């Protein structure tokens, strides 16, 4: 069985999403950029030189796509940014941000680093260093 991740076409200048091809699995094949421009109206209306493409792995950022209201590509870094609405304040303005799954992993790493630093400080205190 073949598994294909999302393919996201975006405006190279603004980062606005032009077309997102969702994940595919089964008896499928990867299409070329040229085939996509012939197949999808949103792409056919554009000049290929003005359009960028991000290809994701199958399953990559799935939770973020499910939770987000919208997404966008940062033109300078080619990083995906997501728009999440606060369910407790749906009228509050939202801003595009890095995927929540990435933020969670960064916070876990920072938490681990902090715990290691605290353990080291505790050891040093027990040894009487710095007193």
Tab-separated table of N, CA and C in Angstrom:
chain	number	residue	atom	x	y	z
A	1	UNK	N	0.846	-1.175	0.000
A	1	UNK	CA	0.000	0.000	0.000
A	1	UNK	C	0.891	1.238	0.000
A	2	UNK	N	0.508	2.215	-0.770
A	2	UNK	CA	1.275	3.454	-0.884
A	2	UNK	C	0.635	4.524	-0.008
A	3	UNK	N	1.471	5.299	0.679
A	3	UNK	CA	1.010	6.396	1.527
A	3	UNK	C	1.673	7.685	1.060
A	4	UNK	N	0.862	8.664	0.701
A	4	UNK	CA	1.378	9.958	0.260
A	4	UNK	C	0.933	11.044	1.226
A	5	UNK	N	1.867	11.867	1.652
A	5	UNK	CA	1.551	12.969	2.553
A	5	UNK	C	0.933	14.144	1.813
A	6	UNK	N	0.561	15.147	2.589
A	6	UNK	CA	-0.028	16.352	2.002
A	6	UNK	C	0.961	17.047	1.075
A	7	UNK	N	0.398	17.709	0.091
A	7	UNK	CA	1.179	18.551	-0.808
A	7	UNK	C	0.518	19.928	-0.742
A	8	UNK	N	1.277	20.923	-0.326
A	8	UNK	CA	0.724	22.256	-0.111
A	8	UNK	C	1.347	23.230	-1.109
A	9	UNK	N	0.507	23.792	-1.961
A	9	UNK	CA	0.948	24.801	-2.925
A	9	UNK	C	0.620	26.181	-2.358
A	10	UNK	N	1.581	27.096	-2.453
A	10	UNK	CA	1.408	28.424	-1.866
A	10	UNK	C	2.008	29.500	-2.759
A	11	UNK	N	1.539	30.724	-2.564
A	11	UNK	CA	2.067	31.876	-3.282
A	11	UNK	C	3.447	32.194	-2.715
A	12	UNK	N	4.467	32.190	-3.556
A	12	UNK	CA	5.837	32.408	-3.089
A	12	UNK	C	6.038	33.786	-2.461
A	13	UNK	N	5.282	34.770	-2.911
A	13	UNK	CA	5.450	36.127	-2.408
A	13	UNK	C	4.769	36.337	-1.060
A	14	UNK	N	3.530	35.864	-0.928
A	14	UNK	CA	2.750	36.138	0.285
A	14	UNK	C	2.659	34.964	1.251
A	15	UNK	N	2.874	33.749	0.764
A	15	UNK	CA	2.720	32.566	1.595
A	15	UNK	C	1.293	32.058	1.666
A	16	UNK	N	0.367	32.753	1.000
A	16	UNK	CA	-1.039	32.335	1.017
A	16	UNK	C	-1.183	30.960	0.363
A	17	UNK	N	-2.019	30.142	0.959
A	17	UNK	CA	-2.247	28.795	0.436
A	17	UNK	C	-3.122	28.879	-0.812
A	18	UNK	N	-2.671	28.240	-1.866
A	18	UNK	CA	-3.422	28.206	-3.122
A	18	UNK	C	-4.208	26.901	-3.214
A	19	UNK	N	-3.548	25.801	-2.875
A	19	UNK	CA	-4.204	24.497	-2.951
A	19	UNK	C	-3.485	23.522	-2.023
A	20	UNK	N	-4.259	22.729	-1.305
A	20	UNK	CA	-3.699	21.665	-0.474
A	20	UNK	C	-4.273	20.339	-0.944
A	21	UNK	N	-3.385	19.458	-1.358
A	21	UNK	CA	-3.819	18.106	-1.687
A	21	UNK	C	-3.662	17.293	-0.413
A	22	UNK	N	-4.745	16.721	0.038
A	22	UNK	CA	-4.715	15.952	1.272
A	22	UNK	C	-3.911	14.673	1.141
A	23	UNK	N	-3.843	13.945	2.235
A	23	UNK	CA	-3.115	12.674	2.247
A	23	UNK	C	-3.861	11.639	1.411
A	24	UNK	N	-3.093	10.748	0.802
A	24	UNK	CA	-3.660	9.677	-0.011
A	24	UNK	C	-3.024	8.356	0.387
A	25	UNK	N	-3.791	7.283	0.252
A	25	UNK	CA	-3.230	5.954	0.503
A	25	UNK	C	-3.948	4.945	-0.378
A	26	UNK	N	-3.293	3.825	-0.577
A	26	UNK	CA	-3.883	2.768	-1.395
A	26	UNK	C	-3.192	2.676	-2.736
A	27	UNK	N	-3.980	2.427	-3.763
A	27	UNK	CA	-3.448	2.293	-5.123
A	27	UNK	C	-3.348	3.680	-5.752
A	28	UNK	N	-2.411	4.458	-5.255
A	28	UNK	CA	-2.221	5.831	-5.722
A	28	UNK	C	-0.778	6.013	-6.175
A	29	UNK	N	-0.524	7.100	-6.857
A	29	UNK	CA	0.848	7.433	-7.223
A	29	UNK	C	1.042	8.930	-7.017
A	30	UNK	N	2.272	9.313	-6.799
A	30	UNK	CA	2.594	10.729	-6.647
A	30	UNK	C	2.491	11.395	-8.012
A	31	UNK	N	1.854	12.542	-8.035
A	31	UNK	CA	1.746	13.293	-9.283
A	31	UNK	C	2.874	14.309	-9.362
A	32	UNK	N	3.196	14.706	-10.566
A	32	UNK	CA	4.218	15.734	-10.748
A	32	UNK	C	3.579	17.106	-10.578
A	33	UNK	N	4.413	18.100	-10.385
A	33	UNK	CA	3.920	19.470	-10.288
A	33	UNK	C	3.188	19.849	-11.575
A	34	UNK	N	3.736	19.450	-12.701
A	34	UNK	CA	3.109	19.758	-13.989
A	34	UNK	C	1.709	19.146	-14.076
A	35	UNK	N	1.567	17.905	-13.626
A	35	UNK	CA	0.249	17.254	-13.637
A	35	UNK	C	-0.725	17.988	-12.725
A	36	UNK	N	-0.241	18.411	-11.564
A	36	UNK	CA	-1.114	19.134	-10.634
A	36	UNK	C	-1.591	20.454	-11.239
A	37	UNK	N	-0.702	21.157	-11.948
A	37	UNK	CA	-1.093	22.419	-12.584
A	37	UNK	C	-2.126	22.189	-13.685
A	38	UNK	N	-2.080	21.042	-14.332
A	38	UNK	CA	-3.066	20.718	-15.364
A	38	UNK	C	-4.393	20.272	-14.753
A	39	UNK	N	-4.333	19.670	-13.571
A	39	UNK	CA	-5.515	19.060	-12.959
A	39	UNK	C	-6.333	20.026	-12.105
A	40	UNK	N	-5.669	20.834	-11.302
A	40	UNK	CA	-6.370	21.654	-10.315
A	40	UNK	C	-6.507	23.102	-10.795
A	41	UNK	N	-7.746	23.576	-10.864
A	41	UNK	CA	-8.049	24.905	-11.379
A	41	UNK	C	-7.297	26.001	-10.637
A	42	UNK	N	-7.226	25.894	-9.324
A	42	UNK	CA	-6.550	26.928	-8.530
A	42	UNK	C	-5.089	27.082	-8.941
A	43	UNK	N	-4.477	26.000	-9.378
A	43	UNK	CA	-3.087	26.059	-9.838
A	43	UNK	C	-3.018	26.466	-11.305
A	44	UNK	N	-3.933	25.962	-12.117
A	44	UNK	CA	-3.928	26.253	-13.554
A	44	UNK	C	-4.055	27.748	-13.822
A	45	UNK	N	-4.691	28.467	-12.906
A	45	UNK	CA	-4.880	29.913	-13.056
A	45	UNK	C	-3.620	30.706	-12.728
A	46	UNK	N	-2.594	30.030	-12.233
A	46	UNK	CA	-1.379	30.710	-11.777
A	46	UNK	C	-0.198	30.412	-12.685
A	47	UNK	N	0.796	31.289	-12.613
A	47	UNK	CA	2.063	31.047	-13.295
A	47	UNK	C	2.906	30.162	-12.377
A	48	UNK	N	3.422	29.037	-12.866
A	48	UNK	CA	4.180	28.113	-12.011
A	48	UNK	C	5.356	28.765	-11.279
A	49	UNK	N	5.940	29.809	-11.857
A	49	UNK	CA	7.083	30.471	-11.215
A	49	UNK	C	6.694	31.200	-9.934
A	50	UNK	N	5.402	31.497	-9.768
A	50	UNK	CA	4.950	32.237	-8.586
A	50	UNK	C	4.463	31.321	-7.473
A	51	UNK	N	4.524	30.010	-7.710
A	51	UNK	CA	3.948	29.043	-6.767
A	51	UNK	C	5.035	28.143	-6.187
A	52	UNK	N	5.023	28.017	-4.852
A	52	UNK	CA	5.916	27.092	-4.173
A	52	UNK	C	5.143	25.864	-3.733
A	53	UNK	N	5.863	24.828	-3.341
A	53	UNK	CA	5.209	23.588	-2.926
A	53	UNK	C	5.951	22.981	-1.742
A	54	UNK	N	5.203	22.640	-0.706
A	54	UNK	CA	5.739	21.888	0.428
A	54	UNK	C	5.143	20.491	0.375
A	55	UNK	N	5.991	19.489	0.522
A	55	UNK	CA	5.522	18.105	0.569
A	55	UNK	C	5.779	17.580	1.970
A	56	UNK	N	4.724	17.107	2.612
A	56	UNK	CA	4.836	16.569	3.962
A	56	UNK	C	4.814	15.049	3.923
A	57	UNK	N	5.370	14.456	4.958
A	57	UNK	CA	5.307	13.002	5.107
A	57	UNK	C	3.879	12.614	5.485
A	58	UNK	N	3.510	11.391	5.183
A	58	UNK	CA	2.190	10.889	5.549
A	58	UNK	C	2.040	10.960	7.073
A	59	UNK	N	1.001	11.594	7.550
A	59	UNK	CA	0.750	11.719	8.983
A	59	UNK	C	1.419	12.920	9.635
A	60	UNK	N	2.319	13.580	8.933
A	60	UNK	CA	3.053	14.713	9.510
A	60	UNK	C	2.099	15.873	9.797
A	61	UNK	N	2.117	16.341	11.029
A	61	UNK	CA	1.325	17.485	11.496
A	61	UNK	C	-0.186	17.265	11.401
A	62	UNK	N	-0.642	16.014	11.370
A	62	UNK	CA	-2.079	15.742	11.243
A	62	UNK	C	-2.909	16.421	12.323
A	63	UNK	N	-2.469	16.330	13.567
A	63	UNK	CA	-3.237	16.943	14.658
A	63	UNK	C	-3.322	18.456	14.486
A	64	UNK	N	-2.246	19.045	13.994
A	64	UNK	CA	-2.246	20.489	13.785
A	64	UNK	C	-3.242	20.884	12.694
A	65	UNK	N	-3.282	20.129	11.607
A	65	UNK	CA	-4.238	20.423	10.545
A	65	UNK	C	-5.670	20.248	11.037
A	66	UNK	N	-5.916	19.245	11.878
A	66	UNK	CA	-7.259	19.015	12.406
A	66	UNK	C	-7.690	20.139	13.343
A	67	UNK	N	-6.764	20.647	14.150
A	67	UNK	CA	-7.100	21.657	15.149
A	67	UNK	C	-7.114	23.076	14.593
A	68	UNK	N	-6.395	23.307	13.516
A	68	UNK	CA	-6.241	24.667	12.996
A	68	UNK	C	-7.428	25.093	12.143
A	69	UNK	N	-7.689	26.396	12.170
A	69	UNK	CA	-8.711	26.972	11.300
A	69	UNK	C	-8.146	27.306	9.926
A	70	UNK	N	-6.846	27.538	9.879
A	70	UNK	CA	-6.204	27.919	8.628
A	70	UNK	C	-4.709	27.688	8.768
A	71	UNK	N	-3.985	27.724	7.665
A	71	UNK	CA	-2.534	27.626	7.698
A	71	UNK	C	-1.964	28.485	6.590
A	72	UNK	N	-0.672	28.736	6.691
A	72	UNK	CA	0.011	29.681	5.829
A	72	UNK	C	1.475	29.292	5.806
A	73	UNK	N	2.189	29.647	4.765
A	73	UNK	CA	3.616	29.356	4.672
A	73	UNK	C	4.390	30.658	4.829
A	74	UNK	N	5.332	30.680	5.760
A	74	UNK	CA	6.216	31.839	5.927
A	74	UNK	C	7.133	31.870	4.702
A	75	UNK	N	7.001	32.885	3.822
A	75	UNK	CA	7.769	32.884	2.569
A	75	UNK	C	9.291	32.873	2.760
A	76	UNK	N	9.783	33.529	3.804
A	76	UNK	CA	11.236	33.610	3.996
A	76	UNK	C	11.847	32.305	4.495
A	77	UNK	N	11.118	31.587	5.353
A	77	UNK	CA	11.665	30.374	5.968
A	77	UNK	C	11.048	29.089	5.421
A	78	UNK	N	9.945	29.220	4.705
A	78	UNK	CA	9.172	28.084	4.179
A	78	UNK	C	8.628	27.197	5.296
A	79	UNK	N	8.397	27.786	6.475
A	79	UNK	CA	7.800	27.059	7.597
A	79	UNK	C	6.290	27.245	7.577
A	80	UNK	N	5.576	26.162	7.893
A	80	UNK	CA	4.125	26.247	8.016
A	80	UNK	C	3.764	26.941	9.318
A	81	UNK	N	2.786	27.823	9.247
A	81	UNK	CA	2.242	28.491	10.427
A	81	UNK	C	0.748	28.181	10.460
A	82	UNK	N	0.222	27.998	11.658
A	82	UNK	CA	-1.175	27.616	11.813
A	82	UNK	C	-1.943	28.677	12.580
A	83	UNK	N	-3.231	28.777	12.285
A	83	UNK	CA	-4.126	29.694	12.975
A	83	UNK	C	-5.065	28.857	13.834
A	84	UNK	N	-4.970	29.045	15.142
A	84	UNK	CA	-5.823	28.320	16.086
A	84	UNK	C	-6.720	29.332	16.794
A	85	UNK	N	-7.988	29.058	16.860
A	85	UNK	CA	-8.918	29.921	17.600
A	85	UNK	C	-9.047	29.384	19.017
A	86	UNK	N	-9.131	30.300	19.963
A	86	UNK	CA	-9.326	29.930	21.360
A	86	UNK	C	-10.803	29.590	21.548
A	87	UNK	N	-11.136	28.331	21.884
A	87	UNK	CA	-12.550	27.967	22.034
A	87	UNK	C	-13.236	28.723	23.166
A	88	UNK	N	-12.458	29.214	24.136
A	88	UNK	CA	-13.031	29.979	25.239
A	88	UNK	C	-13.272	31.434	24.858
A	89	UNK	N	-12.563	31.910	23.828
A	89	UNK	CA	-12.727	33.282	23.352
A	89	UNK	C	-12.729	33.285	21.821
A	90	UNK	N	-13.796	32.769	21.211
A	90	UNK	CA	-13.810	32.641	19.751
A	90	UNK	C	-13.725	33.973	19.003
A	91	UNK	N	-14.090	35.069	19.658
A	91	UNK	CA	-14.041	36.377	19.002
A	91	UNK	C	-12.674	37.037	19.120
A	92	UNK	N	-11.816	36.499	19.968
A	92	UNK	CA	-10.485	37.084	20.154
A	92	UNK	C	-9.678	36.929	18.868
A	93	UNK	N	-8.892	37.956	18.525
A	93	UNK	CA	-8.072	37.841	17.312
A	93	UNK	C	-7.020	36.748	17.456
A	94	UNK	N	-6.797	36.030	16.381
A	94	UNK	CA	-5.804	34.955	16.375
A	94	UNK	C	-4.630	35.365	15.501
A	95	UNK	N	-3.484	34.787	15.782
A	95	UNK	CA	-2.304	35.034	14.956
A	95	UNK	C	-1.751	33.688	14.501
A	96	UNK	N	-1.110	33.698	13.347
A	96	UNK	CA	-0.487	32.474	12.864
A	96	UNK	C	0.723	32.159	13.732
A	97	UNK	N	0.915	30.892	14.031
A	97	UNK	CA	2.023	30.462	14.881
A	97	UNK	C	2.533	29.111	14.408
A	98	UNK	N	3.677	28.731	14.952
A	98	UNK	CA	4.231	27.428	14.583
A	98	UNK	C	3.275	26.332	15.039
A	99	UNK	N	3.373	25.138	14.476
A	99	UNK	CA	2.469	24.052	14.860
A	99	UNK	C	2.519	23.773	16.365
A	100	UNK	N	1.351	23.564	16.961
A	100	UNK	CA	1.294	23.268	18.394
A	100	UNK	C	2.085	22.017	18.733
A	101	UNK	N	2.101	21.036	17.841
A	101	UNK	CA	2.863	19.813	18.113
A	101	UNK	C	4.351	20.128	18.248
A	102	UNK	N	4.852	21.075	17.471
A	102	UNK	CA	6.256	21.482	17.572
A	102	UNK	C	6.484	22.230	18.881
A	103	UNK	N	5.556	23.121	19.239
A	103	UNK	CA	5.683	23.853	20.499
A	103	UNK	C	5.686	22.904	21.691
A	104	UNK	N	4.841	21.880	21.654
A	104	UNK	CA	4.795	20.905	22.751
A	104	UNK	C	6.138	20.199	22.884
A	105	UNK	N	6.720	19.775	21.773
A	105	UNK	CA	8.026	19.100	21.819
A	105	UNK	C	9.108	20.037	22.350
A	106	UNK	N	9.068	21.306	21.946
A	106	UNK	CA	10.047	22.277	22.450
A	106	UNK	C	9.878	22.480	23.956
A	107	UNK	N	8.629	22.550	24.417
A	107	UNK	CA	8.373	22.715	25.851
A	107	UNK	C	8.818	21.489	26.640
A	108	UNK	N	8.606	20.308	26.092
A	108	UNK	CA	9.072	19.089	26.763
A	108	UNK	C	10.589	19.099	26.899
A	109	UNK	N	11.278	19.502	25.839
A	109	UNK	CA	12.744	19.560	25.880
A	109	UNK	C	13.212	20.601	26.890
A	110	UNK	N	12.563	21.760	26.921
A	110	UNK	CA	12.933	22.806	27.878
A	110	UNK	C	12.659	22.342	29.305
A	111	UNK	N	11.541	21.644	29.510
A	111	UNK	CA	11.213	21.119	30.832
A	111	UNK	C	12.275	20.126	31.290
A	112	UNK	N	12.694	19.245	30.395
A	112	UNK	CA	13.738	18.274	30.720
A	112	UNK	C	15.036	18.992	31.090
A	113	UNK	N	15.426	20.003	30.301
A	113	UNK	CA	16.642	20.774	30.590
A	113	UNK	C	16.551	21.450	31.953
A	114	UNK	N	15.385	22.015	32.261
A	114	UNK	CA	15.195	22.674	33.560
A	114	UNK	C	15.312	21.676	34.707
A	115	UNK	N	14.739	20.509	34.539
A	115	UNK	CA	14.811	19.490	35.588
A	115	UNK	C	16.246	19.024	35.802
A	116	UNK	N	17.002	18.890	34.715
A	116	UNK	CA	18.414	18.520	34.852
A	116	UNK	C	19.188	19.605	35.593
A	117	UNK	N	18.909	20.865	35.278
A	117	UNK	CA	19.600	21.974	35.943
A	117	UNK	C	19.250	22.013	37.424
A	118	UNK	N	17.999	21.781	37.759
A	118	UNK	CA	17.580	21.763	39.166
A	118	UNK	C	18.261	20.618	39.899
A	119	UNK	N	18.321	19.451	39.270
A	119	UNK	CA	18.981	18.302	39.900
A	119	UNK	C	20.458	18.594	40.136
A	120	UNK	N	21.119	19.231	39.188
A	120	UNK	CA	22.529	19.581	39.343
A	120	UNK	C	22.716	20.583	40.476
A	121	UNK	N	21.863	21.583	40.545
A	121	UNK	CA	21.951	22.563	41.632
A	121	UNK	C	21.733	21.898	42.987
A	122	UNK	N	20.792	20.965	43.045
A	122	UNK	CA	20.526	20.251	44.287
A	122	UNK	C	21.746	19.435	44.704
A	123	UNK	N	22.371	18.750	43.732
A	123	UNK	CA	23.587	17.979	44.020
A	123	UNK	C	24.697	18.882	44.544
A	124	UNK	N	24.873	20.022	43.884
A	124	UNK	CA	25.916	20.959	44.311
A	124	UNK	C	25.645	21.467	45.720
A	125	UNK	N	24.392	21.709	46.032
A	125	UNK	CA	24.045	22.179	47.371
A	125	UNK	C	24.340	21.095	48.406
A	126	UNK	N	24.024	19.849	48.082
A	126	UNK	CA	24.303	18.755	49.009
A	126	UNK	C	25.801	18.584	49.243
A	127	UNK	N	26.595	18.870	48.215
A	127	UNK	CA	28.046	18.752	48.336
A	127	UNK	C	28.654	19.978	49.014
A	128	UNK	N	27.846	20.994	49.248
A	128	UNK	CA	28.350	22.191	49.916
A	128	UNK	C	29.081	23.142	48.994
A	129	UNK	N	28.952	22.964	47.703
A	129	UNK	CA	29.614	23.846	46.745
A	129	UNK	C	28.821	25.144	46.645
A	130	UNK	N	29.543	26.251	46.653
A	130	UNK	CA	28.907	27.547	46.485
A	130	UNK	C	28.306	28.099	47.755
A	131	UNK	N	28.656	27.544	48.900
A	131	UNK	CA	28.108	28.062	50.154
A	131	UNK	C	29.114	28.905	50.864
